[in-house]
Short mmCIF file of C-alpha atoms and ligand atoms in Angstrom, two decimals:
data_model
loop_
_atom_site.label_atom_id
_atom_site.label_comp_id
_atom_site.label_asym_id
_atom_site.label_seq_id
_atom_site.Cartn_x
_atom_site.Cartn_y
_atom_site.Cartn_z
CA GLU A 1 116.46 51.65 -46.99
CA THR A 2 113.84 49.57 -48.89
CA ALA A 3 114.48 46.86 -51.29
CA ILE A 4 112.29 44.95 -53.67
CA VAL A 5 112.59 41.29 -54.17
CA LEU A 6 111.29 40.45 -57.77
CA PHE A 7 110.33 36.99 -57.73
CA THR A 8 109.92 35.40 -61.27
CA ARG A 9 110.84 31.62 -61.33
CA ASP A 10 112.28 31.29 -57.95
CA LEU A 11 109.24 30.80 -55.81
CA ARG A 12 110.78 29.85 -52.55
CA VAL A 13 112.22 31.31 -49.31
CA HIS A 14 114.80 28.48 -48.94
CA ASP A 15 118.26 29.02 -50.50
CA HIS A 16 117.08 32.15 -52.16
CA PRO A 17 120.37 34.38 -52.54
CA ALA A 18 118.36 37.68 -53.79
CA LEU A 19 115.92 37.54 -50.71
CA ALA A 20 118.79 36.75 -48.42
CA ALA A 21 120.84 39.94 -49.65
CA ALA A 22 117.87 42.24 -49.65
CA CYS A 23 117.15 41.29 -46.10
CA ALA A 24 120.69 41.48 -45.24
CA ARG A 25 120.83 45.16 -46.58
CA ALA A 26 117.59 46.88 -46.37
CA ARG A 27 115.42 47.61 -43.27
CA THR A 28 112.30 47.11 -45.17
CA VAL A 29 111.93 44.51 -47.81
CA VAL A 30 108.95 44.19 -50.55
CA PRO A 31 108.81 40.78 -52.22
CA LEU A 32 107.04 41.32 -55.32
CA PHE A 33 105.58 39.08 -58.04
CA VAL A 34 104.15 40.66 -61.29
CA LEU A 35 101.46 38.72 -63.15
CA ASP A 36 102.74 39.79 -66.92
CA PRO A 37 100.64 38.76 -69.78
CA ALA A 38 103.84 38.52 -71.89
CA VAL A 39 105.06 35.55 -70.14
CA PRO A 40 103.50 32.52 -72.14
CA ALA A 41 101.97 30.17 -69.00
CA GLY A 42 100.09 27.53 -71.17
CA ARG A 43 98.67 25.08 -68.82
CA ARG A 44 100.92 26.24 -65.85
CA THR A 45 98.87 29.28 -64.81
CA GLY A 46 97.03 27.05 -62.19
CA PHE A 47 100.23 25.39 -60.89
CA LEU A 48 101.86 28.95 -60.85
CA LEU A 49 99.18 30.48 -58.92
CA GLU A 50 99.24 27.83 -56.34
CA CYS A 51 102.94 28.25 -55.99
CA LEU A 52 102.31 32.28 -55.21
CA ALA A 53 99.54 31.39 -52.84
CA ASP A 54 102.17 29.08 -50.84
CA LEU A 55 104.82 31.79 -51.17
CA ARG A 56 102.61 34.39 -49.62
CA ARG A 57 101.96 32.12 -47.03
CA SER A 58 105.56 31.49 -45.99
CA LEU A 59 106.14 35.32 -46.32
CA ARG A 60 103.69 36.14 -44.01
CA SER A 61 104.77 33.60 -41.73
CA LEU A 62 108.10 35.73 -41.33
CA GLY A 63 106.20 38.96 -40.85
CA GLY A 64 106.30 39.95 -44.85
CA ASP A 65 103.88 39.40 -47.35
CA LEU A 66 104.01 38.92 -51.41
CA VAL A 67 102.97 42.00 -52.96
CA VAL A 68 101.12 40.96 -56.26
CA ARG A 69 100.78 43.44 -59.33
CA ARG A 70 99.34 42.77 -62.86
CA GLY A 71 100.97 44.23 -66.07
CA ASP A 72 104.31 44.78 -67.37
CA THR A 73 106.88 43.60 -65.08
CA VAL A 74 109.45 46.27 -65.69
CA ALA A 75 106.75 49.30 -65.31
CA GLU A 76 105.00 47.52 -62.37
CA THR A 77 108.51 47.08 -60.52
CA ALA A 78 109.40 50.80 -61.31
CA ARG A 79 106.05 51.99 -60.21
CA LEU A 80 106.24 50.06 -56.83
CA ALA A 81 109.68 51.45 -56.43
CA ARG A 82 108.27 55.13 -56.70
CA GLU A 83 105.69 54.27 -54.40
CA THR A 84 107.92 52.62 -51.49
CA GLY A 85 110.95 54.73 -52.05
CA ALA A 86 112.66 51.46 -53.07
CA THR A 87 116.32 51.99 -54.31
CA THR A 88 117.24 48.43 -54.96
CA VAL A 89 115.79 45.67 -56.88
CA CYS A 90 117.37 42.26 -56.13
CA ALA A 91 116.30 39.38 -58.57
CA SER A 92 117.50 36.07 -59.70
CA ALA A 93 119.49 36.24 -62.83
CA ASP A 94 117.71 34.10 -65.49
CA VAL A 95 118.65 32.56 -68.90
CA SER A 96 115.86 32.96 -71.39
CA ALA A 97 115.83 35.70 -74.19
CA LEU A 98 112.65 37.03 -72.32
CA ALA A 99 113.95 37.09 -68.79
CA ARG A 100 117.18 38.95 -70.28
CA ARG A 101 115.29 41.39 -72.02
CA ARG A 102 113.47 41.89 -68.69
CA GLU A 103 116.82 42.44 -66.98
CA ASP A 104 118.01 44.77 -69.45
CA ARG A 105 114.99 47.04 -69.34
CA LEU A 106 114.96 46.98 -65.56
CA ALA A 107 118.78 48.18 -65.40
CA ALA A 108 117.74 50.88 -67.51
CA GLU A 109 115.44 52.22 -65.03
CA ARG A 110 116.76 54.93 -62.20
CA ILE A 111 117.06 52.05 -59.77
CA GLU A 112 120.13 49.56 -58.67
CA LEU A 113 119.46 46.21 -60.15
CA LEU A 114 121.30 43.42 -58.27
CA LEU A 115 121.25 39.96 -59.69
CA PHE A 116 122.01 36.95 -57.85
CA PRO A 117 122.32 33.31 -58.77
CA GLY A 118 119.62 30.49 -57.78
CA VAL A 119 118.04 29.30 -61.00
CA THR A 120 120.68 26.76 -61.62
CA VAL A 121 123.38 24.81 -59.54
CA VAL A 122 126.09 26.47 -61.34
CA PRO A 123 125.30 29.99 -62.96
CA PRO A 124 125.40 29.90 -66.83
CA GLY A 125 128.80 31.35 -67.94
CA ALA A 126 130.62 30.44 -64.78
CA LEU A 127 132.14 27.29 -66.66
CA LEU A 128 134.07 27.93 -69.97
CA PRO A 129 135.83 25.32 -72.04
CA SER A 130 139.50 25.34 -71.79
CA GLY A 131 139.57 25.23 -75.78
CA GLY A 132 137.78 28.70 -76.04
CA GLY A 133 133.99 29.55 -76.78
CA ASP A 134 131.41 31.15 -74.65
CA HIS A 135 129.63 27.76 -73.49
CA TYR A 136 129.94 24.32 -73.39
CA ARG A 137 128.71 22.31 -76.35
CA VAL A 138 129.23 18.86 -75.29
CA PHE A 139 127.84 17.50 -72.10
CA THR A 140 130.79 15.05 -70.79
CA PRO A 141 133.59 17.92 -70.52
CA TYR A 142 130.80 20.11 -68.93
CA TRP A 143 129.94 17.63 -66.24
CA ARG A 144 133.60 16.78 -65.49
CA ALA A 145 134.06 20.74 -64.96
CA TRP A 146 130.58 21.06 -63.17
CA THR A 147 131.39 18.64 -60.59
CA ARG A 148 134.65 20.05 -59.58
CA HIS A 149 133.08 23.64 -59.61
CA PRO A 150 133.09 25.22 -55.94
CA ARG A 151 129.42 25.80 -54.94
CA ARG A 152 128.12 29.04 -52.83
CA PRO A 153 126.62 27.90 -49.56
CA VAL A 154 122.94 26.92 -49.14
CA GLU A 155 121.25 30.28 -47.89
CA PRO A 156 118.51 29.59 -45.02
CA PRO A 157 115.41 31.28 -45.13
CA PRO A 158 115.34 34.91 -43.68
CA ALA A 159 114.70 34.93 -39.85
CA ALA A 160 112.22 37.78 -40.38
CA LEU A 161 111.01 40.31 -43.05
CA ARG A 162 109.58 43.75 -42.68
CA LEU A 163 107.47 45.49 -45.38
CA PRO A 164 106.95 49.29 -45.65
CA ASP A 165 103.64 50.46 -43.76
CA GLU A 166 100.45 50.53 -45.38
CA LEU A 167 101.58 48.98 -48.57
CA ASP A 168 98.47 46.94 -50.32
CA PRO A 169 99.72 43.55 -51.27
CA GLY A 170 97.05 43.19 -53.66
CA PRO A 171 94.79 40.03 -54.55
CA LEU A 172 95.86 36.92 -55.85
CA PRO A 173 93.45 35.01 -58.37
CA ASP A 174 92.11 31.90 -57.21
CA PRO A 175 93.93 29.07 -58.97
CA GLY A 176 90.81 27.53 -59.90
CA ARG A 177 92.37 24.11 -60.47
CA ALA A 178 91.07 20.56 -59.76
CA ALA A 179 93.22 18.37 -57.80
CA SER A 180 96.45 17.69 -59.39
CA PRO A 181 99.38 15.06 -59.07
CA PHE A 182 101.44 18.23 -58.82
CA PRO A 183 100.04 20.81 -56.15
CA GLY A 184 102.02 23.80 -56.66
CA GLY A 185 104.19 25.66 -54.36
CA GLU A 186 107.42 25.18 -52.15
CA SER A 187 106.01 23.51 -49.17
CA ALA A 188 104.44 20.67 -51.43
CA ALA A 189 107.85 20.72 -53.46
CA ARG A 190 109.87 20.14 -50.08
CA ARG A 191 107.59 17.33 -48.95
CA ARG A 192 108.04 15.63 -52.23
CA ALA A 193 111.92 16.20 -52.07
CA ASP A 194 112.04 14.88 -48.61
CA ALA A 195 110.00 11.64 -49.57
CA TRP A 196 112.15 11.19 -52.73
CA LEU A 197 115.52 11.79 -50.82
CA ARG A 198 114.51 9.00 -48.28
CA ASP A 199 112.52 6.36 -50.30
CA GLY A 200 113.25 7.19 -54.12
CA LEU A 201 116.93 8.12 -54.64
CA ASP A 202 118.52 4.88 -54.19
CA GLY A 203 116.64 3.05 -56.73
CA TYR A 204 116.73 5.87 -59.31
CA ALA A 205 120.03 4.45 -61.27
CA ALA A 206 118.27 0.95 -61.43
CA GLY A 207 114.71 2.27 -62.15
CA HIS A 208 114.69 5.49 -64.04
CA ASP A 209 114.13 4.13 -67.24
CA ASP A 210 111.05 1.75 -66.41
CA LEU A 211 108.03 3.63 -67.65
CA ALA A 212 105.46 1.54 -65.83
CA GLY A 213 107.58 1.68 -62.53
CA ASP A 214 107.56 5.59 -62.67
CA ARG A 215 110.43 5.77 -60.15
CA THR A 216 111.82 9.24 -61.17
CA SER A 217 111.60 12.13 -58.78
CA ARG A 218 108.77 14.23 -60.65
CA LEU A 219 110.41 17.21 -59.30
CA SER A 220 110.64 18.83 -62.69
CA PRO A 221 107.57 21.36 -62.28
CA TYR A 222 109.01 22.47 -58.87
CA LEU A 223 112.39 23.15 -60.23
CA ARG A 224 110.85 24.82 -63.42
CA PHE A 225 109.31 27.33 -61.08
CA GLY A 226 112.08 27.43 -58.40
CA CYS A 227 110.01 26.23 -55.59
CA LEU A 228 112.85 24.14 -54.88
CA SER A 229 116.73 25.20 -55.17
CA PRO A 230 118.39 23.03 -57.73
CA LEU A 231 121.77 23.74 -55.35
CA GLU A 232 120.28 22.34 -52.55
CA LEU A 233 118.73 19.59 -54.19
CA ALA A 234 122.02 18.43 -55.58
CA GLU A 235 123.75 18.79 -52.42
CA ARG A 236 120.91 16.77 -50.59
CA ALA A 237 121.11 14.11 -53.35
CA ALA A 238 124.95 14.06 -53.66
CA ARG A 239 125.45 10.31 -52.83
CA ALA A 240 123.34 9.31 -55.94
CA GLU A 241 125.69 10.49 -59.07
CA ASP A 242 123.07 9.12 -61.88
CA PHE A 243 120.50 11.70 -60.27
CA VAL A 244 122.87 14.61 -59.88
CA ARG A 245 123.80 14.08 -63.49
CA GLN A 246 120.15 14.84 -64.51
CA LEU A 247 120.48 17.97 -62.47
CA CYS A 248 123.78 18.81 -64.55
CA TRP A 249 121.93 18.23 -67.83
CA ARG A 250 119.51 21.06 -66.62
CA ASP A 251 122.40 23.32 -66.03
CA PHE A 252 124.03 22.22 -69.18
CA HIS A 253 120.86 23.39 -71.29
CA HIS A 254 120.60 26.38 -69.28
CA GLN A 255 124.27 27.54 -70.12
CA VAL A 256 123.53 26.74 -73.96
CA ALA A 257 120.42 28.76 -74.06
CA TYR A 258 122.17 31.53 -72.39
CA ALA A 259 124.88 31.60 -74.93
CA PHE A 260 122.32 30.84 -78.04
CA PRO A 261 118.79 32.62 -77.00
CA ASP A 262 117.24 31.46 -79.96
CA LEU A 263 117.45 27.95 -78.89
CA ASN A 264 113.68 27.41 -79.19
CA ARG A 265 113.62 28.65 -82.86
CA ARG A 266 116.77 28.03 -84.84
CA ASP A 267 118.74 24.93 -85.37
CA TYR A 268 121.53 25.04 -83.03
CA ARG A 269 123.85 22.74 -85.43
CA PRO A 270 121.85 23.21 -88.73
CA ARG A 271 122.01 19.96 -90.72
CA GLY A 272 120.30 21.12 -93.63
CA ARG A 273 117.30 19.04 -93.26
CA THR A 274 114.03 19.43 -94.79
CA TRP A 275 110.87 18.81 -92.86
CA ARG A 276 107.61 17.18 -93.88
CA ARG A 277 104.68 19.13 -93.49
CA ASP A 278 101.61 17.03 -92.50
CA ASP A 279 98.94 18.58 -90.67
CA ASP A 280 96.95 15.40 -90.17
CA ALA A 281 99.73 13.32 -88.72
CA LEU A 282 100.76 16.26 -86.49
CA GLN A 283 97.30 16.66 -85.02
CA ALA A 284 97.14 12.62 -84.46
CA TRP A 285 100.24 12.79 -82.43
CA ARG A 286 99.32 15.45 -80.49
CA GLU A 287 95.94 13.73 -79.52
CA GLY A 288 97.93 10.72 -78.73
CA LEU A 289 96.15 8.54 -81.72
CA THR A 290 99.05 7.70 -83.78
CA GLY A 291 98.24 4.09 -83.54
CA LEU A 292 101.53 3.18 -81.80
CA PRO A 293 100.73 2.41 -78.48
CA ILE A 294 103.96 3.29 -76.71
CA VAL A 295 103.76 6.83 -78.52
CA ASP A 296 100.12 7.10 -77.90
CA ALA A 297 100.59 6.47 -74.17
CA GLY A 298 103.26 9.02 -73.54
CA LEU A 299 101.29 11.80 -75.20
CA ARG A 300 98.20 11.01 -73.35
CA GLN A 301 99.87 11.08 -70.42
CA LEU A 302 101.20 14.53 -70.93
CA LEU A 303 97.58 15.57 -71.93
CA ALA A 304 96.24 13.93 -68.60
CA GLU A 305 98.81 15.02 -66.21
CA GLY A 306 100.85 17.88 -67.74
CA TRP A 307 104.04 15.67 -67.26
CA MET A 308 105.45 12.82 -69.04
CA HIS A 309 108.19 10.23 -68.27
CA ASN A 310 111.44 11.24 -69.70
CA ARG A 311 111.89 7.90 -71.76
CA ALA A 312 108.39 8.53 -73.01
CA ARG A 313 109.48 12.15 -74.02
CA LEU A 314 112.45 10.64 -75.99
CA ILE A 315 110.14 7.99 -77.69
CA THR A 316 107.25 10.74 -78.54
CA ALA A 317 109.75 13.19 -79.83
CA ALA A 318 111.85 10.76 -81.81
CA TYR A 319 108.65 9.34 -83.48
CA LEU A 320 107.64 12.63 -84.83
CA VAL A 321 110.94 13.87 -86.07
CA ARG A 322 112.50 10.70 -87.37
CA THR A 323 109.51 8.42 -88.40
CA LEU A 324 107.18 11.25 -89.30
CA GLY A 325 109.69 13.53 -90.46
CA ILE A 326 107.98 16.48 -88.97
CA ASP A 327 109.62 19.79 -87.67
CA TRP A 328 110.81 19.55 -84.04
CA ARG A 329 109.39 23.24 -83.31
CA ALA A 330 105.96 21.80 -83.94
CA GLY A 331 106.45 19.12 -81.07
CA ALA A 332 108.26 21.55 -78.91
CA ARG A 333 105.59 23.91 -79.22
CA HIS A 334 102.96 21.47 -78.05
CA PHE A 335 105.28 20.12 -75.37
CA PHE A 336 105.79 23.61 -73.93
CA GLU A 337 102.18 24.36 -73.91
CA HIS A 338 101.19 21.28 -72.20
CA LEU A 339 104.16 20.36 -69.59
CA LEU A 340 103.89 21.74 -66.14
CA ASP A 341 107.69 21.96 -66.27
CA GLY A 342 107.87 23.17 -69.75
CA ASP A 343 110.79 25.36 -70.00
CA VAL A 344 112.56 27.42 -73.01
CA ALA A 345 116.20 25.65 -72.11
CA ASP A 346 115.05 22.13 -71.33
CA ASN A 347 112.34 21.86 -73.95
CA SER A 348 114.18 23.32 -76.94
CA GLY A 349 117.47 21.56 -75.94
CA ASN A 350 115.98 18.36 -75.51
CA TRP A 351 114.11 18.58 -78.81
CA GLN A 352 117.08 19.82 -80.65
CA TRP A 353 119.16 16.48 -79.18
CA VAL A 354 116.28 14.38 -80.37
CA ALA A 355 115.99 16.03 -83.81
CA GLY A 356 119.94 15.95 -84.23
CA THR A 357 120.56 19.64 -84.39
CA GLY A 358 121.42 19.87 -80.78
CA ASN A 359 124.44 18.90 -78.42
CA ASP A 360 124.25 15.13 -79.19
CA SER A 361 127.85 13.78 -80.20
CA ARG A 362 125.69 11.05 -82.10
CA PRO A 363 123.02 12.87 -83.95
CA ASN A 364 122.15 9.92 -86.14
CA ARG A 365 121.70 7.26 -83.29
CA ALA A 366 118.86 4.52 -84.18
CA PHE A 367 115.38 5.10 -82.32
CA ASN A 368 113.08 2.27 -82.93
CA PRO A 369 109.76 2.79 -80.87
CA LEU A 370 109.07 -0.71 -80.83
CA ARG A 371 112.36 -1.55 -79.53
CA GLN A 372 112.00 0.90 -77.01
CA ALA A 373 108.35 -0.46 -75.92
CA ALA A 374 109.88 -4.12 -75.58
CA ARG A 375 112.67 -2.80 -73.12
CA PHE A 376 111.26 0.05 -71.13
CA ASP A 377 107.59 -1.32 -70.78
CA PRO A 378 107.91 -4.88 -71.40
CA SER A 379 104.71 -5.90 -69.48
CA GLY A 380 102.81 -3.33 -71.48
CA ASP A 381 101.35 -1.42 -67.93
CA TYR A 382 102.46 1.92 -69.08
CA VAL A 383 100.39 1.64 -72.21
CA ARG A 384 97.67 -0.04 -70.20
CA ARG A 385 97.70 2.96 -67.68
CA TYR A 386 97.17 5.67 -70.44
CA VAL A 387 95.42 4.01 -73.64
CA PRO A 388 92.32 2.33 -72.07
CA GLU A 389 91.39 1.05 -75.53
CA LEU A 390 94.25 -1.48 -75.19
CA ALA A 391 94.01 -2.41 -71.42
CA GLY A 392 92.75 -5.84 -72.12
CA LEU A 393 95.44 -6.81 -74.29
CA PRO A 394 98.44 -9.10 -73.14
CA ALA A 395 101.87 -8.20 -73.03
CA SER A 396 102.89 -10.27 -76.06
CA ALA A 397 100.19 -8.09 -78.11
CA ILE A 398 99.71 -4.76 -76.78
CA HIS A 399 102.76 -2.91 -78.45
CA GLU A 400 101.64 -4.24 -81.97
CA PRO A 401 97.81 -4.54 -81.58
CA TRP A 402 97.57 -4.35 -85.68
CA ARG A 403 99.04 -7.79 -85.84
CA LEU A 404 96.22 -9.32 -84.11
CA PRO A 405 93.43 -10.95 -86.29
CA THR A 406 91.04 -8.87 -85.00
CA PRO A 407 92.47 -5.55 -83.78
CA PRO A 408 90.77 -3.88 -80.73
CA PRO A 409 87.91 -1.48 -81.84
CA GLY A 410 88.09 2.19 -81.69
CA TYR A 411 92.00 2.38 -81.65
CA PRO A 412 93.61 3.39 -84.92
CA SER A 413 95.91 1.58 -87.09
CA PRO A 414 99.34 3.04 -87.16
CA LEU A 415 100.47 6.12 -89.26
CA ALA A 416 103.84 4.76 -89.43
CA SER A 417 106.06 2.46 -87.15
P1 FAD B 1 114.44 13.10 -62.70
O1 FAD B 1 114.73 12.08 -63.68
O2 FAD B 1 113.81 12.64 -61.32
O3 FAD B 1 115.43 14.13 -62.88
C1 FAD B 1 115.70 15.23 -61.78
C2 FAD B 1 115.73 16.33 -62.49
O4 FAD B 1 116.57 16.70 -63.34
C3 FAD B 1 114.18 16.71 -63.20
O5 FAD B 1 113.41 17.02 -62.67
C4 FAD B 1 114.90 17.89 -64.38
O6 FAD B 1 115.07 19.36 -63.79
C5 FAD B 1 116.55 17.55 -64.50
N1 FAD B 1 116.41 16.75 -65.62
C6 FAD B 1 116.29 15.53 -65.97
N2 FAD B 1 116.58 15.05 -67.01
C7 FAD B 1 116.86 16.26 -67.90
C8 FAD B 1 117.02 16.40 -69.30
N3 FAD B 1 117.33 15.59 -70.26
N4 FAD B 1 117.32 17.83 -69.49
C9 FAD B 1 117.22 18.69 -68.52
N5 FAD B 1 116.99 18.51 -67.26
C10 FAD B 1 116.70 17.35 -66.83
N6 FAD B 1 112.80 18.96 -68.64
C11 FAD B 1 112.06 19.95 -68.21
O7 FAD B 1 112.39 20.12 -66.89
N7 FAD B 1 111.33 20.99 -68.91
C12 FAD B 1 111.13 20.66 -69.96
O8 FAD B 1 110.51 21.35 -70.70
C13 FAD B 1 111.51 19.53 -70.77
N8 FAD B 1 111.35 18.90 -72.07
C14 FAD B 1 111.69 17.78 -72.67
C15 FAD B 1 111.67 17.61 -73.85
C16 FAD B 1 111.98 16.35 -74.41
C17 FAD B 1 111.85 16.00 -75.98
C18 FAD B 1 112.74 15.51 -73.81
C19 FAD B 1 113.37 14.33 -74.37
C20 FAD B 1 113.01 15.90 -72.42
C21 FAD B 1 112.58 16.94 -71.65
N9 FAD B 1 112.90 17.26 -70.40
C22 FAD B 1 112.38 18.65 -69.84
C23 FAD B 1 113.83 16.63 -69.58
C24 FAD B 1 113.13 15.35 -68.85
O9 FAD B 1 112.35 14.74 -69.47
C25 FAD B 1 112.47 15.98 -67.58
O10 FAD B 1 113.12 16.87 -66.90
C26 FAD B 1 111.94 14.70 -66.65
O11 FAD B 1 111.32 13.89 -67.29
C27 FAD B 1 111.24 15.49 -65.44
O12 FAD B 1 110.90 14.29 -64.64
P2 FAD B 1 111.69 14.17 -63.13
O13 FAD B 1 111.52 15.39 -62.48
O14 FAD B 1 111.03 12.86 -62.62
O15 FAD B 1 113.18 13.87 -63.63
#
């Protein structure tokens, strides 16, 4: 018997239930990835290609390979099944509207589709609130249920793989990517996770909001593409509750997106708010030229690294929706395009949280960027790192340069503060 393992955003061999199941049930296994133009990749393409190259190396070292095809995922999977005589497709169940349409279409093909967990710690829909409803709308009760939920065991990588004879694995495009602080792939992910668990985890609770200290794990792009199993990470990090809680937030937004597939388009809790249209302000925000240093630093970090510190995401997002009054969807689109970890559930869920249309039980909480700057970048070093025009200013002036008798040349005056 031959089984196809359809990889999507689960680009690893460790703790991969779909891969483990295919190896257990079939004599020959075809690991497949389809480069599908329908999946928006934004800036993530190079990272994705590095992940695929690394996955191919791992599968080859186990005696298999990664078969790469290009086109519509469902059509290419069905074609490969016909070519290899595969009767089963094993895949990781996913939550986005796009992924679920793909699953429905695959299920309609003449082939057995088996879906497995692996994208989240606890599968969406596995926990339901006692008061009724198809998902949790509030985080704290979800967290309580999540911590008590029994977990499946972490799967070891398969011992060996066998590919059907004479199958052409297909070429993998060159990532064509300059050296990045985030090299793609499971090997890089595991190296970073090991180092983080050893050296970073214990300082997380105290340091995760320190913008200049940059003491969060930076594992999000790897979790986004499944180079790391969130379950395995949660088990290994169990001693640090603050960190595990963040992994639970990820699951939380995934179960919301699963139940509310329009999360990236429609207000989750409509509040009848009208947004202001201001294309110039929106463009200045996108480029990190708002004239508010803490906001510009975050937005420029995004453009430079394809990643932004969580505290800066909160500050820049709140500035767009609350101070400038611009629709959260415009901001979410920009983030989604540039973030290496850009993910429909986490991005839209967090934007809606900031906009007050999401799952926050206090949707009108105050959010003053200058107070945030004083608290989370007191030295100004975060601003200095990303806004070179201001690098020479002392801590006392760096967050409000417009108050100086001669404001620094080349830096805009604030749109609003
Ligand atoms: P750590 O602090 O080390 O946390 C570990 C992991 O927990 C993260 O890698 C991530 O997978 C998860 N996590 C942490 N915070 C959150 C959260 N608030 N929501 C969901 N998961 C979380 N995260 C994304 O992965 N993709 C996105 O597209 C995304 N968009 C965001 C948009 C806005 C407006 C905001 C405020 C937050 C967004 N986040 C998103 C959440 C969070 O900012 C990032 O996950 C985090 O900054 C990644 O850095 P890290 O890996 O060092 O996180």
